[in-house]
Coordinates of C-alpha atoms in Angstrom, one line a residue:
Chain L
X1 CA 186.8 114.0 27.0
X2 CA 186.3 111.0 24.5
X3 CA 189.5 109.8 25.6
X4 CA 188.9 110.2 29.7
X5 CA 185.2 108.5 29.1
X6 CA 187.3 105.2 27.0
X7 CA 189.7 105.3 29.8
X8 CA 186.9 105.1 32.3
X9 CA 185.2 102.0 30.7
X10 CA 188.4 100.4 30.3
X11 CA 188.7 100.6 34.1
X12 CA 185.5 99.5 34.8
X13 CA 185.0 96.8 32.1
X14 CA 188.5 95.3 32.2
X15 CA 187.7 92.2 29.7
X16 CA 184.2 91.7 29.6
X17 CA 183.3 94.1 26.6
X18 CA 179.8 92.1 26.4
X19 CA 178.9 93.4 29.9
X20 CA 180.0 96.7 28.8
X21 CA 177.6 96.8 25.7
X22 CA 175.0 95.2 28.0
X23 CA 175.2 97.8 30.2
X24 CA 175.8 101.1 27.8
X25 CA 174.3 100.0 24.9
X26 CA 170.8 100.8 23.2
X27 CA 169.5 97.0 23.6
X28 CA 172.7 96.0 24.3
X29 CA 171.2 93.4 26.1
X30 CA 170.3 91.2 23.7
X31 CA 173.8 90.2 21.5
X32 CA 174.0 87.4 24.0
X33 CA 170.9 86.2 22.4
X34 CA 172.6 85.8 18.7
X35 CA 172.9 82.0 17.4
X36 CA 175.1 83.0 15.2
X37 CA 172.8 81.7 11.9
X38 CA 174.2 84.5 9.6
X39 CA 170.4 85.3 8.1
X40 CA 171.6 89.2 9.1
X41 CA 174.7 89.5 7.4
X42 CA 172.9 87.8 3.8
X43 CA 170.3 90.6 4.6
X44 CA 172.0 93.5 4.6
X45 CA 171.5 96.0 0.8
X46 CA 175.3 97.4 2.1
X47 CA 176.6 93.5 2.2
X48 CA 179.1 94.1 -0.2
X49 CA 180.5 97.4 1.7
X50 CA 180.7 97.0 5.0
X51 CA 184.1 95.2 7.1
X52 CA 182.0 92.7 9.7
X53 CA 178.5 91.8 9.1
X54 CA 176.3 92.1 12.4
X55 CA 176.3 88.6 12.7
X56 CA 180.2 88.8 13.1
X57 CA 179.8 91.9 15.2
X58 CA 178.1 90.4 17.8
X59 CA 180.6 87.3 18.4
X60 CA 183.3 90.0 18.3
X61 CA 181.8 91.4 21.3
X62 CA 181.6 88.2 23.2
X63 CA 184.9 87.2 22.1
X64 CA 186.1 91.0 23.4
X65 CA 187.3 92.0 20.5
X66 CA 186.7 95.8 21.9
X67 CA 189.4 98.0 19.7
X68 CA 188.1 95.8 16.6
X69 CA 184.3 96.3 17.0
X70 CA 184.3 100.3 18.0
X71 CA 186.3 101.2 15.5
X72 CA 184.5 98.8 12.6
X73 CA 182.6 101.1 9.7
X74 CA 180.1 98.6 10.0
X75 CA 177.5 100.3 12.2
X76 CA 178.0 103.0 10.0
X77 CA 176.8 101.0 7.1
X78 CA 173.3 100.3 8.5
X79 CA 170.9 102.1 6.2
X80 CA 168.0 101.3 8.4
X81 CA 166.3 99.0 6.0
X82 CA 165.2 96.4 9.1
X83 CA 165.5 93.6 6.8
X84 CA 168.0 91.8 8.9
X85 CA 165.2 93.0 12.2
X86 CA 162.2 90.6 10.8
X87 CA 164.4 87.8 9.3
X88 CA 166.2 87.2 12.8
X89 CA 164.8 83.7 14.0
X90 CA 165.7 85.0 17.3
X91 CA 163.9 88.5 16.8
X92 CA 167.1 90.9 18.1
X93 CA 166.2 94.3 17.1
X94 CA 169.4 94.6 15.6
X95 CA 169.0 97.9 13.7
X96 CA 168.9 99.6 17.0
X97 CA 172.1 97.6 18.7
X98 CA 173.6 98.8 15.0
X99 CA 172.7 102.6 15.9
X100 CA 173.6 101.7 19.6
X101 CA 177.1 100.4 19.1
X102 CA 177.8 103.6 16.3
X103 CA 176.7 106.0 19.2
X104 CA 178.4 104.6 21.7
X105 CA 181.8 104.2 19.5
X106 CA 181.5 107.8 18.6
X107 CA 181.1 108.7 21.9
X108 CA 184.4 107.3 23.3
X109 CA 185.8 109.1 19.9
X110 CA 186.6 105.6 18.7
X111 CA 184.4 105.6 15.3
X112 CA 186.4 105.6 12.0
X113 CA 187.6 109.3 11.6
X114 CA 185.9 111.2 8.5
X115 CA 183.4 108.1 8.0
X116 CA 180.6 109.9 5.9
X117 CA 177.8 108.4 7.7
X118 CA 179.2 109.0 10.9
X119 CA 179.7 112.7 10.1
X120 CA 175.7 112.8 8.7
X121 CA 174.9 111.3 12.0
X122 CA 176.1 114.0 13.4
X123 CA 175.2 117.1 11.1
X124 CA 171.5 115.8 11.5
X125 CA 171.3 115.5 14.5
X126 CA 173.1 119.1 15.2
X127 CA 170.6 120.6 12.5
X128 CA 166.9 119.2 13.7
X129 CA 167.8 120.3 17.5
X130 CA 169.2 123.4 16.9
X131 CA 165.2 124.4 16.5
X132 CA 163.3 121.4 16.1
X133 CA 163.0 120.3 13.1
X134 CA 165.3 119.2 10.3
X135 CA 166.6 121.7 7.7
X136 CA 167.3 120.3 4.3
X137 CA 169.3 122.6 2.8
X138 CA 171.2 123.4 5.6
X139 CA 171.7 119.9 6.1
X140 CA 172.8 119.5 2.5
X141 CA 175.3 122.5 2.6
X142 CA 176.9 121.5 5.8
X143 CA 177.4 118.1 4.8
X144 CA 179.1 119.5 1.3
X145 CA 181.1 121.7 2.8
X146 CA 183.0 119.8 5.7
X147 CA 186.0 118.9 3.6
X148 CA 186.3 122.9 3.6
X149 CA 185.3 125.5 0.8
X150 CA 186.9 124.4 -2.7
X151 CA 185.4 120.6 -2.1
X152 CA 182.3 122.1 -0.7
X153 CA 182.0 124.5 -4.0
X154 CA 182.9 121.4 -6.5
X155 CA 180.3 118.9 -4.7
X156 CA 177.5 121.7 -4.7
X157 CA 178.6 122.4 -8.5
X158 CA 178.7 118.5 -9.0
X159 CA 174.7 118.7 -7.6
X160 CA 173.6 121.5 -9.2
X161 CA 171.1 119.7 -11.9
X162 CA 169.8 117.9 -8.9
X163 CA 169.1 121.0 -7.0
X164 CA 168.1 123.1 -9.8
X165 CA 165.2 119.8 -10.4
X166 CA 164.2 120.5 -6.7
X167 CA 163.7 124.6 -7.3
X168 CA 162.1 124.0 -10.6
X169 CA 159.5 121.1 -9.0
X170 CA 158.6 123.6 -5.8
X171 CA 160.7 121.4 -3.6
X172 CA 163.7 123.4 -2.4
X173 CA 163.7 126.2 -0.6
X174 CA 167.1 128.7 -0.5
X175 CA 165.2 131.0 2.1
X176 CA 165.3 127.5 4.5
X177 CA 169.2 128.6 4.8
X178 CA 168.3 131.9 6.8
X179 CA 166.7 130.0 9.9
X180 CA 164.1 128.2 8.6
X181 CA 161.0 126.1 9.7
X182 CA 161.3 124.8 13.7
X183 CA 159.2 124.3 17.1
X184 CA 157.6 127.6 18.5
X185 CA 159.0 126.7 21.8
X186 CA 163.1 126.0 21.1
X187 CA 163.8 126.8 24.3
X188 CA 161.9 124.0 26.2
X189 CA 162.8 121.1 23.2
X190 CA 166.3 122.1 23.8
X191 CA 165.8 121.7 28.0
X192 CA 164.5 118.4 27.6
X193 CA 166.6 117.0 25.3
X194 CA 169.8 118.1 27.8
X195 CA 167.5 116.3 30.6
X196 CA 167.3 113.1 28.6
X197 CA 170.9 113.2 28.3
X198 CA 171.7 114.0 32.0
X199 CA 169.5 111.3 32.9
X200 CA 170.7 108.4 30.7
X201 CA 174.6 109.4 31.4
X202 CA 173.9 109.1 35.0
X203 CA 172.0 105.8 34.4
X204 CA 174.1 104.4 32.3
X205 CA 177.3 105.5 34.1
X206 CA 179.1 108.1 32.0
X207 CA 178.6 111.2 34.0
X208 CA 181.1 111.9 37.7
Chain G
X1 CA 130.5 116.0 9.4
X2 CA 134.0 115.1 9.1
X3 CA 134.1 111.3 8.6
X4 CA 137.3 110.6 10.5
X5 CA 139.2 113.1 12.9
X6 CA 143.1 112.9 13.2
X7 CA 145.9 114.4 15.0
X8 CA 148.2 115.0 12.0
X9 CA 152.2 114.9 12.1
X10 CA 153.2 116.0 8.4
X11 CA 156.5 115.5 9.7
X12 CA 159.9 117.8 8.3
X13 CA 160.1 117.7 4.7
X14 CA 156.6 118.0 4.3
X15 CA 157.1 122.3 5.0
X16 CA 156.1 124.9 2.3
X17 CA 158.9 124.4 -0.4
X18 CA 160.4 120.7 1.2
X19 CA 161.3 117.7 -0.7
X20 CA 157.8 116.0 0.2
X21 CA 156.2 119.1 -0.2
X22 CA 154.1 118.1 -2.8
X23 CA 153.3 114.8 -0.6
X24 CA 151.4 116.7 1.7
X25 CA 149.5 118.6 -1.0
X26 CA 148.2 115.1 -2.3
X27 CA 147.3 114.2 0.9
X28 CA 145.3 117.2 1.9
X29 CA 143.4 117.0 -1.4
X30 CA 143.2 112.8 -1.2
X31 CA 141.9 113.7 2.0
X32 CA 139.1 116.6 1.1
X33 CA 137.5 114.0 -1.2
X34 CA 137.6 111.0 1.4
X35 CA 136.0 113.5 4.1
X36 CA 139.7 112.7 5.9
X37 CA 140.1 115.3 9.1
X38 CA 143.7 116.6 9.7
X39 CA 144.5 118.7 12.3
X40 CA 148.6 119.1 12.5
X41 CA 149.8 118.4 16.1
X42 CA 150.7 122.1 17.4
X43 CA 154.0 122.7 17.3
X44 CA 155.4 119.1 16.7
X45 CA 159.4 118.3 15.8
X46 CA 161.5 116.5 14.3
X47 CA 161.2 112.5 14.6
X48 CA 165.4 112.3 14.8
X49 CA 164.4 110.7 11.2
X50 CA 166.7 107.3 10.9
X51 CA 170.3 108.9 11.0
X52 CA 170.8 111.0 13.8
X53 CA 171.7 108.5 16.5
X54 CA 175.2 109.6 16.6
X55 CA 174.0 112.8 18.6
X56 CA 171.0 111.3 20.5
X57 CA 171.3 108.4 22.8
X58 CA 168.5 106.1 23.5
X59 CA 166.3 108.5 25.9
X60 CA 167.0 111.5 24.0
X61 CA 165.2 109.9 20.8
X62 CA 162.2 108.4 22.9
X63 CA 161.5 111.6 24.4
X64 CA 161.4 113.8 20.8
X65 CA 158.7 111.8 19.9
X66 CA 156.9 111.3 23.3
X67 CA 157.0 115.3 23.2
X68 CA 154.8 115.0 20.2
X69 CA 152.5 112.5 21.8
X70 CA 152.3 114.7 24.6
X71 CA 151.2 117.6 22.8
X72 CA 148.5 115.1 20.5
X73 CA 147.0 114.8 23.7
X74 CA 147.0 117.8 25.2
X75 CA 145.6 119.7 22.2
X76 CA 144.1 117.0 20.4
X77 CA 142.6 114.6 22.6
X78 CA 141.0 111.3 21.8
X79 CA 142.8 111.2 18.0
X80 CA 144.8 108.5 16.5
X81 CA 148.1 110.7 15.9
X82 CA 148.8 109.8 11.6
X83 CA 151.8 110.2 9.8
X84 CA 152.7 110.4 5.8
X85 CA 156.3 110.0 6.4
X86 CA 157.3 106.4 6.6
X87 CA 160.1 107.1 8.9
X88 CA 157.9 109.7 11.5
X89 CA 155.6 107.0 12.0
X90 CA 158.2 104.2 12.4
X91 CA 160.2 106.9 15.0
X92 CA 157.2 107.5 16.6
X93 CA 155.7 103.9 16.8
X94 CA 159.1 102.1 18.0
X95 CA 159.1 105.1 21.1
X96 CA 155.7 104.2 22.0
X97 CA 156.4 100.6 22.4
X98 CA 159.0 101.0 24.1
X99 CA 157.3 103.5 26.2
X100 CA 154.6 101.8 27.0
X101 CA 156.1 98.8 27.3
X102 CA 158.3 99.8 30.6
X103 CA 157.5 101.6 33.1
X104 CA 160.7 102.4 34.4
X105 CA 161.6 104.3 30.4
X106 CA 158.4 106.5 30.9
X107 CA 159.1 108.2 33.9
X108 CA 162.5 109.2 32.9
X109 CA 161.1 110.7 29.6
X110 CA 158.4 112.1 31.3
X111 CA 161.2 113.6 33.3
X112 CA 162.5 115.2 30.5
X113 CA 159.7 116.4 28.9
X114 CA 158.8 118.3 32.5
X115 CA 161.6 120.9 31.0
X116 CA 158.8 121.8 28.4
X117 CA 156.4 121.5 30.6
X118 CA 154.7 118.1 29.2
X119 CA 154.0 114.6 30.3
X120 CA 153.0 111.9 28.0
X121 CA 150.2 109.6 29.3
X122 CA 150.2 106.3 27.3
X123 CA 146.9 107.2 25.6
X124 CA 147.9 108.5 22.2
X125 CA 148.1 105.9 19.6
X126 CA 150.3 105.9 16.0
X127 CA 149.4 105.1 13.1
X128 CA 150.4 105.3 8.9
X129 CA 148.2 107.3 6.7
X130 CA 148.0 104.4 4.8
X131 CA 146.4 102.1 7.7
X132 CA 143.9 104.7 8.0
X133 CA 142.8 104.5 4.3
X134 CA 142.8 100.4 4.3
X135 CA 141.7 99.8 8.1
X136 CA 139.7 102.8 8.9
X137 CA 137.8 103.5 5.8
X138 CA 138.7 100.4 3.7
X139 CA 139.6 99.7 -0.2
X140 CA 135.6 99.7 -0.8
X141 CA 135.0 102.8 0.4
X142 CA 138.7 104.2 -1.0
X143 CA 136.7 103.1 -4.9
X144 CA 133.5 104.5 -4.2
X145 CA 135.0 108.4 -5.1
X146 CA 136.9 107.0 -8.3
X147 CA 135.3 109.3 -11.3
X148 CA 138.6 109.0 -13.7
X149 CA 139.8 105.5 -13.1
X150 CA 143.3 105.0 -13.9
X151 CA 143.0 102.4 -16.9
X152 CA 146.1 100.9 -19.5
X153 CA 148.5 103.2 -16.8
X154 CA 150.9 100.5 -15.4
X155 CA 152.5 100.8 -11.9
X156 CA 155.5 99.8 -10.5
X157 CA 154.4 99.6 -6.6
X158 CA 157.8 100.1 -4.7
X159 CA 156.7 99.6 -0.9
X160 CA 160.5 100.3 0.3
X161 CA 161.5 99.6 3.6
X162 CA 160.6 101.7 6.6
X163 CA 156.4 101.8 6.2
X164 CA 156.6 97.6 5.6
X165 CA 159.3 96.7 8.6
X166 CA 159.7 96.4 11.3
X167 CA 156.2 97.1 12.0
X168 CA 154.5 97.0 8.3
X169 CA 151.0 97.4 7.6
X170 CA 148.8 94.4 9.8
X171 CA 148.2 91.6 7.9
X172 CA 151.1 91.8 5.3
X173 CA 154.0 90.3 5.0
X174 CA 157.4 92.0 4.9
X175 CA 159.1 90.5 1.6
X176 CA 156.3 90.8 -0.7
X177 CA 153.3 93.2 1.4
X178 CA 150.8 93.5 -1.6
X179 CA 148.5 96.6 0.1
X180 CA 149.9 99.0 -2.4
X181 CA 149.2 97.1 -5.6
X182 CA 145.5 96.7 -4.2
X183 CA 145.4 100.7 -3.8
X184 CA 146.7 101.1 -7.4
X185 CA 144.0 98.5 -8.6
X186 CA 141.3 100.2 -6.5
X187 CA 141.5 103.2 -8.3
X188 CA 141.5 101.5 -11.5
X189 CA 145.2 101.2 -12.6
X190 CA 147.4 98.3 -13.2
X191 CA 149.6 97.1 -10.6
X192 CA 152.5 95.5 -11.8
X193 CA 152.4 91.8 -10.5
X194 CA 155.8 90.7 -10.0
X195 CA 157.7 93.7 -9.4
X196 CA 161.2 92.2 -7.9
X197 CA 162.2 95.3 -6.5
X198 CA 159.1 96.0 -4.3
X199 CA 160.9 96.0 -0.6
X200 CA 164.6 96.9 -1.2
X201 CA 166.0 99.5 0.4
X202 CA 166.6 102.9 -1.3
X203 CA 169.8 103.5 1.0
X204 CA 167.7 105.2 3.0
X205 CA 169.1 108.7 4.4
X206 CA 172.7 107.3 3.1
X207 CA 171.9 108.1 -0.2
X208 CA 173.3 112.0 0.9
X209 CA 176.4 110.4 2.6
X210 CA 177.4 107.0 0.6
X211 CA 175.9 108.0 -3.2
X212 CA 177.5 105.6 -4.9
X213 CA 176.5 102.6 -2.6
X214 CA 172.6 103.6 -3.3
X215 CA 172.7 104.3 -6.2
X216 CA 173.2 100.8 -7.0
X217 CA 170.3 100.3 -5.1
X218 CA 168.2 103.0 -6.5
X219 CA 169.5 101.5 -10.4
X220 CA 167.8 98.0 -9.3
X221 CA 164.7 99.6 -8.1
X222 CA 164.2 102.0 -11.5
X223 CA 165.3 98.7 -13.6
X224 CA 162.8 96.6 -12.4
X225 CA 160.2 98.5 -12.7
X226 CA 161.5 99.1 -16.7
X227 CA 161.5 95.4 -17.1
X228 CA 158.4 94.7 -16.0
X229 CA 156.7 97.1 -18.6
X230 CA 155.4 100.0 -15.7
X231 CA 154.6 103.6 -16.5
X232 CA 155.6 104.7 -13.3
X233 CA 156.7 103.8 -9.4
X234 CA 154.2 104.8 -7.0
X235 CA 155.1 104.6 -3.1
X236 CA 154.4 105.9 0.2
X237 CA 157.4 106.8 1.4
X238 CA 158.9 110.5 0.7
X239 CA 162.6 109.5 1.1
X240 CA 162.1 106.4 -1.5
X241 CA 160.2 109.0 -3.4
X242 CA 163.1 111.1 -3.4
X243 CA 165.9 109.2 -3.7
X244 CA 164.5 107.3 -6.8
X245 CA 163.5 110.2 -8.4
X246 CA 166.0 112.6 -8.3
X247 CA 169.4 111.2 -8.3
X248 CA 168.0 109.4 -11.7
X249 CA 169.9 112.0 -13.6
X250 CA 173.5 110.5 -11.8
X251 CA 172.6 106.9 -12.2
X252 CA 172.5 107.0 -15.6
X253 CA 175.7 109.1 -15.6
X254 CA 177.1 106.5 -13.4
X255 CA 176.0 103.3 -15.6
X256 CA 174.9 105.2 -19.1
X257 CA 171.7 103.9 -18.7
X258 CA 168.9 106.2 -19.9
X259 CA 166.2 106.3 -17.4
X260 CA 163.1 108.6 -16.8
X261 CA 161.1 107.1 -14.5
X262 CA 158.2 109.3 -13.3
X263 CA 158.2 108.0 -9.3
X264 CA 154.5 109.0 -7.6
X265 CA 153.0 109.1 -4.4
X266 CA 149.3 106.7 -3.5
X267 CA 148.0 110.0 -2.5
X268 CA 148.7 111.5 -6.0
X269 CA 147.2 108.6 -7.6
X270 CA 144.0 108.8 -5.6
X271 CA 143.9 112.0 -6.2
X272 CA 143.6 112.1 -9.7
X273 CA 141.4 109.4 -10.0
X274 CA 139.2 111.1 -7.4
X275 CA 139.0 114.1 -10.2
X276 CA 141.4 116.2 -8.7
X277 CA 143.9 118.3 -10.8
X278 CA 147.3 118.1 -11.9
X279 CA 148.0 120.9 -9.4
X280 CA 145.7 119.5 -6.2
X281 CA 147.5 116.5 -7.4
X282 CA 151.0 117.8 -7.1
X283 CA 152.0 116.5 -10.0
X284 CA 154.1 119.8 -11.1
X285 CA 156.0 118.6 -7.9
X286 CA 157.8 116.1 -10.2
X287 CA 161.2 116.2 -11.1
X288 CA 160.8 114.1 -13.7
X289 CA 157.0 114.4 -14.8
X290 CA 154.0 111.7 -14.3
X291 CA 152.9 112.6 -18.0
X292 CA 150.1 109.9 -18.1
X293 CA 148.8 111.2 -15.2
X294 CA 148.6 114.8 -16.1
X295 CA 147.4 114.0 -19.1
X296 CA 144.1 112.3 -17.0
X297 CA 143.9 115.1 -14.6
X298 CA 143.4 117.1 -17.5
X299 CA 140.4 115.4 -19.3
X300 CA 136.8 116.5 -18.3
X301 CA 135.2 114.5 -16.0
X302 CA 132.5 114.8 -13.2
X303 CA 133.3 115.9 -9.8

């Protein structure tokens, strides 16, 4: 499926990769709009981590350098901080295009495989819809435990005074793991989410 | 009469038992005294918080929190929905610009949020609990109720990121916003003037998935706050409380320093000073305890 929906852009996109982030982006729109003055990338708390800083990002994309930008770990980096949002002279909202290109990447199951962030994207996102609001512990566990049950046993082990802090100070929950807190009406959050999906695949031309 | 009337999203970790838990206590009591009205949204979800785009798309994440504006006001009319969490509020206020900003985004999410039976009208407005205590009932007002003011404790005030940009609190500005050391001085403490560390980022929710990366962050932050003499951090965020509090323990595993940095929220600091106790306070909350601020809840003082 990851694979057909690549293939599919490829088709359609050929080699303007700028008019396919325009297009199928979150604010996509607006890398055109980059002057390329670097205030992002000397902005960013995860400067020292990441492979291409936004700045270098969004000329990748006009120079269609697809392959190199959807697979890059550097969306994946973004901790949300919006420093690099209110120091752009040119005002890109480029937290969001970060968050865009990541979803898009993991989308066309280009994203680096068994990139942390990338597989917290998705836990969370997995454990707030499954009732409608987020699940700490469950969230913790899960997380913990996706290298299988030995790592996930030595990680929760490696935790333990930090958890055993949150039980002492009132803050943790084990009963959470049996279901837990969520929205009274599951069944309509659900509905609508699928609807917002269905309707911004079909704008945005992944769905036929 | 209740002074002020809200439509209140405590947002997720604020639940019985949650990592904020003791967040929301402080509120509720900083709240009682202030004659602060919060009515929880019925029913209201998850913001999508700042990590779960991977799943969600763009619509998807406008429409959770139009669902929650919808419901404001359905149930709630005529309230400013208010948030504690820095990120609910930021969620929330970045879908209703964008909502109300095209016309064209709004009937689609209206769209979706048919399936729940819902429809968001453009009316409901957002705001921080902390732009309700400066703009709506203002720092006068906020030192009227101090009976125990907080004098010789010094705090660190570490704004973080998400409750100071992109949107921030009107009026201040993003790499040195000075709203929180006013609070702290309001209620009689000692704001630490030139506190360095004041808007850099905790690592945010990727202090779960990149520890080592924010911890580095979270060892600048505690630092700071060291070398500039504080008692304590105070901040209004629950995920920079959080993550400077508890993963303490690893950073000084991780660089043998030896910190033990009590990290608090406003609303815990208010609340004290207001007369409140430790426990209305929250203060057994703390992983690593605020002991100067117990040790003021517990002295006698008039209500």
């Amino acid at each position: 499926m990851p694979t057909a929906l690549n293939e599919q852009a490829l088709a359609r996109y050929r080699n303007d990769f700028l008019r396919e982030v325009e297009e199928r982006v979150d604010e996509g729109g607006w890398v055109k709009m980059c002057m390329q003055c670097g205030v992002c990338a000397g902005s960013c708390p995860f400067g020292p981590h990441w492979e291409h800083s936004p700045q270098k990002i969004f000329m990748m994309i006009r120079a269609g350098k697809r392959e190199e930008v959807l697979a890059s770990d550097s969306m994946w980096m973004c901790t949300s901080c919006y420093n690099c949002v209110v120091r752009c002279p040119r005002k890109l909202p480029i937290t969001t295009i970060m968050h865009g290109l990541a979803t898009y990447a993991h989308r066309l199951g280009l994203a680096p495989k068994r990139q942390p962030t990338r597989d917290f994207s998705v836990i969370f996102w997995e454990n707030f819809t499954r009732n409608g609001r987020a699940n700490e512990i469950r969230l913790m566990l899960r997380l913990w435990f996706r290298d299988g049950f030995g790592a996930g046993i030595r990680k929760a082990l490696a935790m333990k005074e930090v958890g055993l802090g949150m039980l002492r100070a009132k803050r943790m929950s084990p009963f959470e793991i049996f279901g837990g807190h969520g929205v009274k009406d599951v069944k309509g959050f659900q509905a609508m989410i699928r609807k917002a999906q269905e309707i911004e695949d079909r704008k945005r031309g992944f769905s036929k | 009469m209740a002074n002020k009337d809200y439509a209140f999203y405590p947002g997720c970790t604020s639940h019985y038992r949650g990592s904020a838990s003791n967040y929301l206590v402080s509120v509720e009591s900083m709240c009682r005294t202030l004659d602060v009205k919060l009515t929880q949204i019925p029913d209201w979800n998850c913001c999508g918080a700042s990590v779960s785009y991977a799943g969600s798309g763009e619509l998807a994440r406008h429409v959770i929190n139009a669902r929650n504006f919808a419901l404001a006001e359905q149930h709630l009319p005529g309230r400013d929905v208010v948030a504690t969490c820095a990120a609910c509020w930021l969620n929330a206020r970045e879908s209703k610009e964008q909502l109300d900003a095209s016309a064209g985004l709004l009937a689609d999410t209206n769209e979706a949020l048919k399936e729940a039976g819902l429809r968001y009208q453009g009316i409901a407005s957002v705001r921080h609990m902390v732009e309700v205590l400066i703009e709506d009932l203002g720092y006068e007002e906020l030192g009227r109720h101090v009976v125990k003011p907080l004098e010789g404790v010094k705090f660190a005030g570490y704004v973080g990121c998400q409750t100071n940009r992109p949107f921030g609190i009107a009026g201040e500005s993003f790499e040195n916003p000075v709203y929180l050391d006013k609070l702290v001085e309001t209620v009689g403490g000692q704001a630490v003037a030139d506190y360095d560390q004041k808007v850099t980022c905790c690592g945010g929710a990727l202090a779960v998935s990149e520890p080592e990366k924010s911890q580095a962050q979270i060892k600048d932050i505690v630092e700071s706050a060291y070398d500039h003499g504080a008692d304590m951090i105070v901040t209004p965020c629950p995920l920079c409380q959080a993550n400077v509090e508890i993963y303490q323990a690893d950073v000084n595993q991780r660089y043998g320093t030896k910190f033990n940095m009590p990290v608090t929220y406003y609303s815990q600091l208010m609340t004290v000073a207001y007369g409140g106790s430790a426990e209305e306070a929250a203060l057994d909350g703390q992983i690593i305890r605020a002991t100067r601020l117990e040790e003021i809840a517990a002295t006698p003082g008039k209500r």
